[in-house]
Short mmCIF file of C-alpha atoms in Angstrom, two decimals:
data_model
loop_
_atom_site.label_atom_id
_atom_site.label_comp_id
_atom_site.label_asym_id
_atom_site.label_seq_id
_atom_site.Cartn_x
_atom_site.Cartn_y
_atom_site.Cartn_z
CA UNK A 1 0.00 0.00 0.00
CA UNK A 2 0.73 3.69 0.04
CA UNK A 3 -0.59 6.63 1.64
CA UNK A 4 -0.48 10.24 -0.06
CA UNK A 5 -0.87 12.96 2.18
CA UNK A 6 -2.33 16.68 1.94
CA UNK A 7 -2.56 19.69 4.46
CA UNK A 8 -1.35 20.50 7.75
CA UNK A 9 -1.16 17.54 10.44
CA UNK A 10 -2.17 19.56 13.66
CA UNK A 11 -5.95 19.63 11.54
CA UNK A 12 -8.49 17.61 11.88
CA UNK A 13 -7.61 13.97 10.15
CA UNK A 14 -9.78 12.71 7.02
CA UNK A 15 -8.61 9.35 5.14
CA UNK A 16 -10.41 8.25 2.06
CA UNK A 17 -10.40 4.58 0.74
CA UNK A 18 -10.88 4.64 -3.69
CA UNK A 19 -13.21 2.08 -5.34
CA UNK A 20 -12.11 -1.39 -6.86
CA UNK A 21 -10.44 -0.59 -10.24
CA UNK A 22 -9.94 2.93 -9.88
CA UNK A 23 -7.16 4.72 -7.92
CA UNK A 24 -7.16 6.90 -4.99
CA UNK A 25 -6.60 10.17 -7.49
CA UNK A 26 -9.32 9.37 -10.05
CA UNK A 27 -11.62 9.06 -7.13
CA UNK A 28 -10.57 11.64 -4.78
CA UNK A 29 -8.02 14.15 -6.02
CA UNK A 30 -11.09 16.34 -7.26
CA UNK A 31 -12.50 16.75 -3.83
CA UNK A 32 -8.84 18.47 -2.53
CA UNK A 33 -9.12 21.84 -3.00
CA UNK A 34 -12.08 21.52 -1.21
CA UNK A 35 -10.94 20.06 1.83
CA UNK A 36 -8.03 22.45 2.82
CA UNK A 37 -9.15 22.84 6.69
CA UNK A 38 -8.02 18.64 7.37
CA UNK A 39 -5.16 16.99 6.99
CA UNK A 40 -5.98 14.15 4.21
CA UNK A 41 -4.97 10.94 3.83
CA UNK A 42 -5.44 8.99 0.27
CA UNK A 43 -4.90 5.52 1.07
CA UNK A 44 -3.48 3.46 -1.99
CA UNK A 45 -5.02 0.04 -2.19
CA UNK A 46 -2.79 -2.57 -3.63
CA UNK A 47 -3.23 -3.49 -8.08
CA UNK A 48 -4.67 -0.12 -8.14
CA UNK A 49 -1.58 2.26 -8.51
CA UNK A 50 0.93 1.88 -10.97
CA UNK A 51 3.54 2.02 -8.19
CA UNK A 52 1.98 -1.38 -6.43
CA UNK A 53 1.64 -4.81 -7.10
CA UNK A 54 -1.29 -6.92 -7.97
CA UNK A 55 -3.75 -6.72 -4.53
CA UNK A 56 -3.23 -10.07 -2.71
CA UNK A 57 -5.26 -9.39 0.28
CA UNK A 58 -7.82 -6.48 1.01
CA UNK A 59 -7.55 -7.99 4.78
CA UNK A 60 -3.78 -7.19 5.02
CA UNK A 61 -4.81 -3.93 3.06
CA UNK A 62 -6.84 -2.90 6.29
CA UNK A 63 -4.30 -3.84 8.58
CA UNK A 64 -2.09 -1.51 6.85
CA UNK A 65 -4.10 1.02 7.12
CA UNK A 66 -4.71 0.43 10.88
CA UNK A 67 -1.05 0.33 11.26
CA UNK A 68 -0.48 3.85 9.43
CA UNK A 69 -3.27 5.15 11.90
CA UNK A 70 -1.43 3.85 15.23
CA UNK A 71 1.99 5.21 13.45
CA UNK A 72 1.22 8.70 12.28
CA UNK A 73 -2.09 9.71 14.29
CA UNK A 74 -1.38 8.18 17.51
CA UNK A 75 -4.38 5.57 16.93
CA UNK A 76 -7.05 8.24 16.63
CA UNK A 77 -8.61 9.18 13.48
CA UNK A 78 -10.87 11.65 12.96
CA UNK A 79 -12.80 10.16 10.13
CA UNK A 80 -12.93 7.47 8.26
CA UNK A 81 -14.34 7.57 4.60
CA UNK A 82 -14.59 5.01 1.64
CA UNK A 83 -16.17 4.34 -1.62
CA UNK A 84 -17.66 1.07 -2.72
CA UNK A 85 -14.86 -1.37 -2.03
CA UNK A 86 -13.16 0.80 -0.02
CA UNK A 87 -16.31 1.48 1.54
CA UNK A 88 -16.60 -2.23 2.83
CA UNK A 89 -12.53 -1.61 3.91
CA UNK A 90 -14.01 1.01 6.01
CA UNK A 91 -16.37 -1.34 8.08
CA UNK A 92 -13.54 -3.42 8.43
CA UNK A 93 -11.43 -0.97 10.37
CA UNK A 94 -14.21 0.03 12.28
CA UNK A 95 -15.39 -3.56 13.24
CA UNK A 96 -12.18 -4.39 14.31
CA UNK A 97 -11.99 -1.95 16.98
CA UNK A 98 -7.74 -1.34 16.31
CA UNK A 99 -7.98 2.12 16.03
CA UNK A 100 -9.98 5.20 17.28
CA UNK A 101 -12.54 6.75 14.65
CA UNK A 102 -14.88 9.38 15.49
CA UNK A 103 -16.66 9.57 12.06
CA UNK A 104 -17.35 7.27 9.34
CA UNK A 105 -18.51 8.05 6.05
CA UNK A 106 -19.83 5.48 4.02
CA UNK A 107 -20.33 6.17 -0.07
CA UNK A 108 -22.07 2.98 -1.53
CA UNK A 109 -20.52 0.43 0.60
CA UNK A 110 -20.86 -2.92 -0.38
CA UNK A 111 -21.68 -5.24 2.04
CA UNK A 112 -24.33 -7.53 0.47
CA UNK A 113 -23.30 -11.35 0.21
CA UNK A 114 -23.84 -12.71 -3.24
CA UNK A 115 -23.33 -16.45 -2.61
CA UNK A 116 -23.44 -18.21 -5.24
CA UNK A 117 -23.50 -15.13 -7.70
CA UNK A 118 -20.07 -14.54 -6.36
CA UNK A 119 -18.16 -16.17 -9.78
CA UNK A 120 -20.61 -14.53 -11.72
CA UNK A 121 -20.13 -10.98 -10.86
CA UNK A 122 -16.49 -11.89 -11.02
CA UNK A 123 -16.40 -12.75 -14.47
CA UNK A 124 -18.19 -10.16 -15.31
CA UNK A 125 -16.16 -7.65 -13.91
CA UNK A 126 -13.12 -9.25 -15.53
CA UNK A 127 -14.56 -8.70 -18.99
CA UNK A 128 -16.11 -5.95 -18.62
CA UNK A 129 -13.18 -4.13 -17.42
CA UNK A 130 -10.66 -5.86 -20.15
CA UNK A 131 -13.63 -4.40 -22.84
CA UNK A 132 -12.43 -1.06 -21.36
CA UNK A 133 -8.96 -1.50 -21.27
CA UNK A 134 -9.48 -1.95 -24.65
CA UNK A 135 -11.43 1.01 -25.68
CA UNK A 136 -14.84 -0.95 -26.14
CA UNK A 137 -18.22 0.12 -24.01
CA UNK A 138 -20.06 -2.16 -22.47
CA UNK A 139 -23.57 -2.79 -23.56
CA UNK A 140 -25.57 0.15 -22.31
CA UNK A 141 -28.28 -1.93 -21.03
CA UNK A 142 -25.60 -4.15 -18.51
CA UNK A 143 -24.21 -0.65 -17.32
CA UNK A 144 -27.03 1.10 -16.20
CA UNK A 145 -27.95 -2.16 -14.82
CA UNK A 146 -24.87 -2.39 -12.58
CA UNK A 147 -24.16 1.12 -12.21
CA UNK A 148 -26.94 3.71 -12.68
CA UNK A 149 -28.99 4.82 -15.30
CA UNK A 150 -26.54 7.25 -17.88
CA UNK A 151 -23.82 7.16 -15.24
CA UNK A 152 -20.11 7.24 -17.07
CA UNK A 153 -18.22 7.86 -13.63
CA UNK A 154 -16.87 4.17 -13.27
CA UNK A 155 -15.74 4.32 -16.61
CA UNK A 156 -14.63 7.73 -16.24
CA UNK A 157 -12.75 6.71 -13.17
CA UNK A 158 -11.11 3.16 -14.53
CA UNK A 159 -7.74 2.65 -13.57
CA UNK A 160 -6.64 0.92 -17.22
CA UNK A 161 -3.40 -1.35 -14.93
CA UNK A 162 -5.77 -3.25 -12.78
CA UNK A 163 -5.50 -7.00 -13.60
CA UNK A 164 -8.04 -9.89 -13.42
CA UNK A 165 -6.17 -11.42 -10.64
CA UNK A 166 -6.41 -8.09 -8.66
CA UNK A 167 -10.05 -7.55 -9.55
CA UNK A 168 -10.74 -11.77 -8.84
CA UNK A 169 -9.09 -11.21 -5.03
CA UNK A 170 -11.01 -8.02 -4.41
CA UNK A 171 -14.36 -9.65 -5.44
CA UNK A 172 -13.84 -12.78 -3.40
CA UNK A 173 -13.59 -10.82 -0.22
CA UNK A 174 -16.29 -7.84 -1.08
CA UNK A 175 -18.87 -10.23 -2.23
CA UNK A 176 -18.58 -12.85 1.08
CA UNK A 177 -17.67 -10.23 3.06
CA UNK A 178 -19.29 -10.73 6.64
CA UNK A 179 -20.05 -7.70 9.13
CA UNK A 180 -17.95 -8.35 11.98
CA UNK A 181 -20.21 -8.73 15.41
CA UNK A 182 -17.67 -6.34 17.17
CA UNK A 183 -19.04 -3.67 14.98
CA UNK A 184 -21.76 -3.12 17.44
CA UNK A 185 -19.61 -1.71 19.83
CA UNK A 186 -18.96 1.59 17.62
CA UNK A 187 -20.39 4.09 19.54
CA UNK A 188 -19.34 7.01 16.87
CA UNK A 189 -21.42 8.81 13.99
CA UNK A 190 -22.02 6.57 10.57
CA UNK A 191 -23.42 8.08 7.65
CA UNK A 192 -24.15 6.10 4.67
CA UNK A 193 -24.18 7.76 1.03
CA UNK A 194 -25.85 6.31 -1.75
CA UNK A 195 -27.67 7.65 -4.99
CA UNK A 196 -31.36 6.44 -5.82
CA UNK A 197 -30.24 4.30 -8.79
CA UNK A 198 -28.06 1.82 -7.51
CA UNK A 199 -28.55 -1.84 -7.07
CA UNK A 200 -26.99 -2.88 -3.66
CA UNK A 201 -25.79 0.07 -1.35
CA UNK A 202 -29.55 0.22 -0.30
CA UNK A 203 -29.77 -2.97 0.69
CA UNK A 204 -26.01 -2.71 2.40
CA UNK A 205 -27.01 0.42 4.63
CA UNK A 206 -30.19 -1.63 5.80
CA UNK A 207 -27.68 -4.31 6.60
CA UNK A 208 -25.43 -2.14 8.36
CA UNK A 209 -27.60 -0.70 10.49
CA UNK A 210 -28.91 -3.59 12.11
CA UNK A 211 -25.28 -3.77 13.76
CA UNK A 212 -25.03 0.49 14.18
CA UNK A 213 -28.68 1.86 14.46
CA UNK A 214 -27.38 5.20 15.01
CA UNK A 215 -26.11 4.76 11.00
CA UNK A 216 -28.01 7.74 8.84
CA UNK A 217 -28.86 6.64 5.49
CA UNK A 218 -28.72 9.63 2.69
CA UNK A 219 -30.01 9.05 -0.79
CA UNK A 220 -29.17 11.00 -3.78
CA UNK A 221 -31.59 11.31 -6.31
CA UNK A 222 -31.05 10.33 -9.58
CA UNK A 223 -27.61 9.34 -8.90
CA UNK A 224 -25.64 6.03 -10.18
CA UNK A 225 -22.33 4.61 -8.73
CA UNK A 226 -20.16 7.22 -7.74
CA UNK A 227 -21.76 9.42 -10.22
CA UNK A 228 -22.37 11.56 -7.23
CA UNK A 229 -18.74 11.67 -5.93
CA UNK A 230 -17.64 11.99 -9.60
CA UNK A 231 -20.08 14.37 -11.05
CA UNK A 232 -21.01 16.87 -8.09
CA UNK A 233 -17.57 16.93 -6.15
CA UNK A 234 -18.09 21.08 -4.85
CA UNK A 235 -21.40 20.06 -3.75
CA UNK A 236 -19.89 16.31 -2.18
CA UNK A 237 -17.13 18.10 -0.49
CA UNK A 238 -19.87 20.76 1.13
CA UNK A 239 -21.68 18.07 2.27
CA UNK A 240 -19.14 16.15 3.82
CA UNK A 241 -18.07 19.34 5.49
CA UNK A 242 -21.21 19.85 6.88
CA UNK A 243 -21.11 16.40 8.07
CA UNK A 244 -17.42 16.75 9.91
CA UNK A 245 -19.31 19.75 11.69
CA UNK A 246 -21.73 17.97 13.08
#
């Protein structure tokens, strides 16, 4: 992994997890001059920088990040924030109970066991992202399907280095991922962001909330997979400030 950092330490502390096939710049390097009151962290998952390998273990991915927490911010972290896979990350952290978080921020989480769909999704991931590595579109139909209705972001945001083995490792953990029961202990604020015309993060925030009922679910009208995040970042970022000053 690897962690790029932005702003003055002594500020309030703000790290961001990407999404699965895109990087931490494509998803959050927009939302920076935005955010100049906190000292941000971009956490760089592994198979999604050129810089890294191919991602072996999301798990070991978390405990990386708990150990950059307990190194650089003396355990305690202001808030936590991630998007779609690094969304899930996110619980992770926070179920495990490692490190000190007073805020989470959830954007489209997934959390939402597929079973036997698992292989499925995988393969279609795989090809679907190969099709864009190669400059083809995916049938409009299967994207606004998976993604939103008219929603480019996830294309927009592709990182074209990410390799089948990278997106096969990250699927086998996000789609069997299990809530962990320590969770429950959290005693801090959870908001979870989603937009109207996704599939899962829906049913994920329900999920989640049986474990944190304190969790606030917001919904975003008209809004696809990080089509929000991607397409709106002034008014994300004065959202999410309005959320730190809660």
């Amino acid at each position: 992994m690897n962690f790029l950092t932005y702003g003055d330490k002594n500020k309030q502390s703000v790290l961001f997890i990407h999404g699965m096939a895109s990087t931490a710049l494509l998803c959050y390097e927009p939302l920076l001059e935005y955010l100049n009151n906190y000292y941000v962290i971009l956490a760089e998952v592994d198979g999604h920088s050129d810089s890294l390998g191919e991602l072996e273990s999301l798990a070991d991915n978390c405990t990386e990040i708990e150990r950059f927490i307990i190194e650089n911010l003396n355990g305690e972290l202001c808030c936590l924030s991630g998007f779609s896979m690094g969304g899930t990350m996110a619980v992770e952290i926070v179920g495990r109970g490692n490190v000190r978080i007073s805020k989470v921020l959830l954007d489209a989480a997934f959390l939402t066991k597929m079973g036997a769909l698992t292989k499925l999704y995988e393969k279609l991931f795989c090809r679907g992202i190969s099709w864009m590595q190669r400059g083809k579109k995916i049938p409009k139909p299967l994207m606004d399907l998976l993604m939103g209705k008219d929603n480019d972001s996830v294309v927009e945001m592709l990182y074209p280095g990410v390799t089948s083995k990278t997106i096969i490792n990250v699927s086998e953990y996000v789609y069997r991922y299990e809530i962990p029961k320590k969770i429950k202990q959290y005693t801090g604020q959870v908001e979870f962001w989603y937009g109207s015309n996704e599939l899962y993060p829906k049913k994920s925030a329900a999920l989640l909330k049986k474990y944190l009922p304190q969790l606030k679910e917001i919904e975003f009208e008209d809004m696809g997979h990080g089509q929000f995040l991607h397409e709106h970042t002034a008014e994300y970022a004065e959202k999410f400030k309005a959320y730190m000053n809660l």
